[in-house]
Short mmCIF file of C-alpha atoms and ligand atoms in Angstrom, two decimals:
data_model
loop_
_atom_site.label_atom_id
_atom_site.label_comp_id
_atom_site.label_asym_id
_atom_site.label_seq_id
_atom_site.Cartn_x
_atom_site.Cartn_y
_atom_site.Cartn_z
CA UNK A 30 0.00 0.00 0.00
CA UNK A 31 1.16 3.51 -0.78
CA UNK A 32 2.41 5.23 2.39
CA UNK A 33 0.42 8.34 1.52
CA UNK A 34 -2.81 6.37 1.77
CA UNK A 35 -2.02 5.48 5.39
CA UNK A 36 -2.27 9.15 6.36
CA UNK A 37 -5.60 10.13 7.94
CA UNK A 38 -6.68 13.35 6.29
CA UNK A 39 -8.70 14.38 9.35
CA UNK A 40 -5.69 14.20 11.69
CA UNK A 41 -3.17 16.10 9.61
CA UNK A 42 -0.76 18.32 11.54
CA UNK A 43 -1.67 21.93 10.73
CA UNK A 44 1.93 22.99 11.04
CA UNK A 45 5.05 20.92 10.39
CA UNK A 46 8.49 22.33 11.16
CA UNK A 47 11.72 20.80 9.90
CA UNK A 48 15.32 21.17 11.05
CA UNK A 49 17.01 20.32 7.76
CA UNK A 50 20.28 18.82 8.97
CA UNK A 51 23.09 16.65 7.62
CA UNK A 52 24.01 18.34 4.33
CA UNK A 53 27.70 18.53 5.22
CA UNK A 54 27.97 14.90 6.32
CA UNK A 55 26.01 13.73 3.27
CA UNK A 56 28.56 15.43 1.02
CA UNK A 57 31.58 14.36 3.05
CA UNK A 58 30.42 10.72 2.88
CA UNK A 59 30.71 11.11 -0.88
CA UNK A 60 34.12 12.74 -0.72
CA UNK A 61 32.62 16.06 -1.78
CA UNK A 62 32.66 19.58 -0.40
CA UNK A 63 29.98 20.53 2.14
CA UNK A 64 28.47 22.94 -0.39
CA UNK A 65 27.57 19.99 -2.61
CA UNK A 66 25.35 18.76 0.24
CA UNK A 67 23.66 22.14 0.57
CA UNK A 68 23.03 22.21 -3.18
CA UNK A 69 21.47 18.78 -3.08
CA UNK A 70 19.29 19.80 -0.17
CA UNK A 71 17.34 22.08 -2.50
CA UNK A 72 15.66 19.07 -4.16
CA UNK A 73 14.55 17.85 -0.71
CA UNK A 74 12.99 21.25 -0.06
CA UNK A 75 11.10 20.96 -3.35
CA UNK A 76 9.84 17.52 -2.37
CA UNK A 77 8.58 18.45 1.09
CA UNK A 78 6.94 21.65 -0.13
CA UNK A 79 5.14 19.73 -2.85
CA UNK A 80 4.16 16.86 -0.54
CA UNK A 81 2.91 19.17 2.22
CA UNK A 82 0.89 21.19 -0.31
CA UNK A 83 -0.64 18.06 -1.85
CA UNK A 84 -1.66 16.73 1.56
CA UNK A 85 -3.24 20.01 2.59
CA UNK A 86 -0.87 20.89 5.44
CA UNK A 87 -1.44 24.58 6.27
CA UNK A 88 2.04 25.63 7.46
CA UNK A 89 5.50 24.28 6.76
CA UNK A 90 8.46 25.94 8.49
CA UNK A 91 11.96 25.12 7.29
CA UNK A 92 15.00 25.97 9.41
CA UNK A 93 17.44 27.07 6.75
CA UNK A 94 20.03 29.08 8.68
CA UNK A 95 20.42 29.66 12.41
CA UNK A 96 21.84 32.66 14.26
CA UNK A 97 24.71 30.37 15.30
CA UNK A 98 25.37 29.37 11.69
CA UNK A 99 26.93 32.84 11.16
CA UNK A 100 29.88 31.42 13.12
CA UNK A 101 30.69 28.90 10.38
CA UNK A 102 33.71 29.52 8.13
CA UNK A 103 33.18 32.60 6.01
CA UNK A 104 33.45 30.58 2.79
CA UNK A 105 30.57 28.32 3.83
CA UNK A 106 28.39 31.22 4.96
CA UNK A 107 29.00 33.03 1.66
CA UNK A 108 28.25 29.88 -0.34
CA UNK A 109 25.03 29.31 1.62
CA UNK A 110 23.90 32.90 1.07
CA UNK A 111 24.65 32.58 -2.65
CA UNK A 112 22.67 29.36 -2.78
CA UNK A 113 19.81 31.10 -0.99
CA UNK A 114 19.64 33.78 -3.69
CA UNK A 115 19.71 31.35 -6.63
CA UNK A 116 17.27 28.91 -5.01
CA UNK A 117 14.73 31.61 -4.22
CA UNK A 118 15.17 32.98 -7.75
CA UNK A 119 14.72 29.55 -9.36
CA UNK A 120 11.85 28.34 -7.19
CA UNK A 121 9.60 31.39 -6.92
CA UNK A 122 7.64 30.72 -10.09
CA UNK A 123 6.92 27.11 -9.21
CA UNK A 124 5.96 28.07 -5.65
CA UNK A 125 3.54 30.57 -7.15
CA UNK A 126 2.08 28.01 -9.57
CA UNK A 127 1.51 25.70 -6.61
CA UNK A 128 -0.37 28.46 -4.74
CA UNK A 129 2.33 28.55 -2.01
CA UNK A 130 2.58 31.70 0.11
CA UNK A 131 6.13 32.40 1.25
CA UNK A 132 7.15 34.20 4.43
CA UNK A 133 10.27 34.38 6.57
CA UNK A 134 11.15 34.56 10.26
CA UNK A 135 14.47 35.57 11.80
CA UNK A 136 16.80 38.55 12.03
CA UNK A 137 16.38 39.32 8.33
CA UNK A 138 18.25 42.61 8.66
CA UNK A 139 21.45 40.60 9.17
CA UNK A 140 21.14 38.98 5.75
CA UNK A 141 23.23 40.25 2.84
CA UNK A 142 21.24 42.79 0.76
CA UNK A 143 21.07 40.42 -2.22
CA UNK A 144 19.37 37.73 -0.11
CA UNK A 145 17.02 40.22 1.53
CA UNK A 146 15.99 41.64 -1.83
CA UNK A 147 15.41 38.27 -3.48
CA UNK A 148 13.50 37.02 -0.47
CA UNK A 149 11.31 40.10 -0.26
CA UNK A 150 10.45 39.93 -3.94
CA UNK A 151 9.45 36.24 -3.60
CA UNK A 152 7.36 37.08 -0.51
CA UNK A 153 5.62 39.90 -2.38
CA UNK A 154 5.12 37.79 -5.51
CA UNK A 155 3.39 34.98 -3.60
CA UNK A 156 1.56 37.14 -1.07
CA UNK A 157 -1.95 36.59 -2.50
CA UNK A 158 -1.63 32.79 -2.61
CA UNK A 159 -4.00 30.75 -0.50
CA UNK A 160 -2.40 27.28 -0.38
CA UNK A 161 0.50 26.09 1.76
CA UNK A 162 2.15 28.74 3.95
CA UNK A 163 5.87 28.16 3.60
CA UNK A 164 7.89 29.83 6.35
CA UNK A 165 11.66 30.01 5.98
CA UNK A 166 13.62 30.51 9.20
CA UNK A 167 16.70 32.49 8.24
CA UNK A 168 19.20 33.94 10.67
CA UNK A 169 16.71 32.69 13.21
CA UNK A 170 17.08 31.43 16.75
CA UNK A 171 14.53 30.89 19.48
CA UNK A 172 16.52 32.79 22.10
CA UNK A 173 17.00 35.74 19.76
CA UNK A 174 13.26 35.80 19.08
CA UNK A 175 12.26 35.67 22.77
CA UNK A 176 14.87 38.28 23.69
CA UNK A 177 13.59 40.62 20.95
CA UNK A 178 10.04 40.17 22.24
CA UNK A 179 11.09 40.99 25.79
CA UNK A 180 12.90 44.12 24.59
CA UNK A 181 9.78 45.39 22.81
CA UNK A 182 7.61 44.66 25.83
CA UNK A 183 10.07 46.39 28.19
CA UNK A 184 10.10 49.43 25.91
CA UNK A 185 6.30 49.66 26.03
CA UNK A 186 6.26 49.30 29.81
CA UNK A 187 8.92 52.01 30.09
CA UNK A 188 6.88 54.35 27.90
CA UNK A 189 3.80 53.74 30.00
CA UNK A 190 1.96 52.07 27.09
CA UNK A 191 1.76 48.70 28.78
CA UNK A 192 0.85 47.57 32.30
CA UNK A 193 2.98 44.55 33.40
CA UNK A 194 -0.26 43.15 34.87
CA UNK A 195 -1.45 42.59 31.32
CA UNK A 196 1.48 40.40 30.31
CA UNK A 197 0.44 36.80 29.82
CA UNK A 198 1.37 33.98 27.42
CA UNK A 199 -1.18 34.96 24.75
CA UNK A 200 -0.01 38.54 24.85
CA UNK A 201 3.68 37.58 24.72
CA UNK A 202 3.01 35.50 21.63
CA UNK A 203 1.93 38.58 19.73
CA UNK A 204 5.51 39.86 20.02
CA UNK A 205 7.04 36.76 18.43
CA UNK A 206 7.90 36.46 14.74
CA UNK A 207 5.34 33.67 14.53
CA UNK A 208 2.37 35.50 16.03
CA UNK A 209 0.05 34.73 13.12
CA UNK A 210 1.17 31.11 12.86
CA UNK A 211 -0.11 28.23 15.01
CA UNK A 212 2.52 26.31 16.98
CA UNK A 213 4.05 23.38 15.09
CA UNK A 214 2.33 20.11 15.88
CA UNK A 215 5.15 18.03 14.42
CA UNK A 216 8.88 18.78 14.37
CA UNK A 217 11.14 16.69 12.17
CA UNK A 218 14.92 16.73 12.49
CA UNK A 219 17.02 14.83 9.99
CA UNK A 220 20.57 13.44 10.21
CA UNK A 221 20.34 11.53 13.51
CA UNK A 222 20.90 14.53 15.80
CA UNK A 223 18.42 14.65 18.66
CA UNK A 224 18.41 18.27 19.69
CA UNK A 225 16.52 21.47 19.05
CA UNK A 226 19.55 23.70 18.31
CA UNK A 227 17.78 26.92 19.36
CA UNK A 228 14.80 26.44 17.04
CA UNK A 229 11.33 27.75 18.00
CA UNK A 230 11.94 27.35 21.72
CA UNK A 231 8.65 28.94 22.70
CA UNK A 232 6.53 27.39 19.98
CA UNK A 233 7.74 23.80 20.50
CA UNK A 234 6.31 23.56 24.03
CA UNK A 235 3.87 20.76 23.10
CA UNK A 236 5.16 19.76 19.67
CA UNK A 237 5.66 16.09 18.84
CA UNK A 238 9.33 15.48 18.02
CA UNK A 239 10.40 13.11 15.25
CA UNK A 240 14.03 12.27 14.61
CA UNK A 241 15.29 10.38 11.59
CA UNK A 242 18.80 9.33 10.61
CA UNK A 243 18.16 10.27 6.97
CA UNK A 244 20.45 13.11 5.88
CA UNK A 245 18.56 16.11 4.54
CA UNK A 246 19.69 15.71 0.87
CA UNK A 247 18.21 12.17 0.90
CA UNK A 248 14.88 13.27 2.41
CA UNK A 249 11.97 12.55 0.06
CA UNK A 250 8.16 12.67 0.14
CA UNK A 251 7.99 9.16 1.59
CA UNK A 252 10.05 10.28 4.60
CA UNK A 253 7.59 13.07 5.26
CA UNK A 254 4.71 10.58 5.02
CA UNK A 255 6.49 8.28 7.51
CA UNK A 256 6.87 11.15 9.98
CA UNK A 257 3.20 12.12 9.66
CA UNK A 258 2.04 8.51 10.11
CA UNK A 259 4.19 8.25 13.25
CA UNK A 260 2.71 11.54 14.51
CA UNK A 261 -0.83 10.30 13.93
CA UNK A 262 -0.22 7.27 16.16
CA UNK A 263 0.75 9.41 19.12
CA UNK A 264 -1.39 10.30 22.08
CA UNK A 265 -1.20 14.04 22.76
CA UNK A 266 -2.33 14.92 26.25
CA UNK A 267 -1.22 18.53 26.88
CA UNK A 268 -0.75 17.81 30.56
CA UNK A 269 -4.19 16.28 30.98
CA UNK A 270 -5.15 12.64 31.39
CA UNK A 271 -6.15 10.44 28.53
CA UNK A 272 -9.93 10.60 28.95
CA UNK A 273 -9.77 14.38 28.67
CA UNK A 274 -7.76 14.53 25.44
CA UNK A 275 -9.28 16.42 22.58
CA UNK A 276 -10.73 18.88 25.12
CA UNK A 277 -8.14 21.58 24.61
CA UNK A 278 -4.68 22.39 23.39
CA UNK A 279 -2.30 24.91 24.87
CA UNK A 280 -2.72 27.59 22.29
CA UNK A 281 -5.52 26.97 19.85
C1 IPE B 309 22.22 21.69 7.57
O1 IPE B 309 23.29 20.86 7.27
C2 IPE B 309 22.27 23.01 6.83
C3 IPE B 309 22.59 24.17 7.67
C4 IPE B 309 22.75 24.16 8.96
C5 IPE B 309 22.73 25.45 7.01
P1 IPE B 309 24.69 21.02 7.98
O2 IPE B 309 25.50 21.99 7.20
O3 IPE B 309 24.53 21.34 9.42
O4 IPE B 309 25.29 19.56 7.82
P2 IPE B 309 26.05 18.70 8.92
O5 IPE B 309 25.16 18.67 10.12
O6 IPE B 309 27.33 19.40 9.18
O7 IPE B 309 26.21 17.36 8.30
C1 IPE B 310 20.57 23.51 12.97
O1 IPE B 310 21.59 22.70 12.45
C2 IPE B 310 20.34 24.68 12.10
C3 IPE B 310 19.78 24.40 10.77
C4 IPE B 310 19.45 23.24 10.28
C5 IPE B 310 19.56 25.56 9.96
P1 IPE B 310 23.09 22.82 12.94
O2 IPE B 310 23.85 21.79 12.18
O3 IPE B 310 23.58 24.20 12.82
O4 IPE B 310 22.98 22.44 14.48
P2 IPE B 310 24.05 21.82 15.47
O5 IPE B 310 25.27 22.68 15.38
O6 IPE B 310 24.34 20.43 15.00
O7 IPE B 310 23.39 21.82 16.80
MG1 MG B 311 24.28 20.24 11.09
#
């Protein structure tokens, strides 16, 4: 039986987030430069975007570059930024044809102007689309995001525009980059690493975590289906007991 047919349409995760890891090791295993792995990862992005769109997933967030990744060798950072520009350039039309709406989270001001410009034009070009919401996390880290939110809140308190009494979790969420996006229900990390690496620290509070040893450049639609099937077999309790499940979630 086709794996896709094992997926229950009525229990689809609304939001899937992916830490796309293992490009460097994939390339090194082939005796190639790390960049070759990054280049091959673009096809995996195409596959998951297409698969998520076909299934009817509402949001797909892809961790493409972390705040900490700026500390990699300059040559790798430059190569990754170059790849970002060409990939966005090459993929925008097909994203648009597939009704995908692109957005980005992260400290986008830190990106080279060429990347920022290309990204913004792809975001604008796809802004009216109503299908899959594709969110690219670029120069993003969870701690950076929470710190930025706290700074904005502190500024408003200082100016007398906000009473600390009114700060609660729902309100804090409105200061995050993701404030219009529901929390991920499923997080996938490839390459065998079992850590979060500063990704969506706030939003992952009740996310189901799925780790696979597949390196990102080898990740295909069937791997996404496997992760979703695994997710659908889980019992999500949100701190309650089993008989109460389905009553509420933490945020929506
Ligand atoms: C993920 O692959 C891509 C980015 C972090 C930009 P890596 O480059 O981390 O590959 P490994 O983990 O070193 O194999
Ligand atoms: C996490 O991968 C960041 C992205 C996939 C963009 P890393 O490869 O940078 O994470 P660590 O260093 O293994 O924790
Ligand atoms: Mg890595």
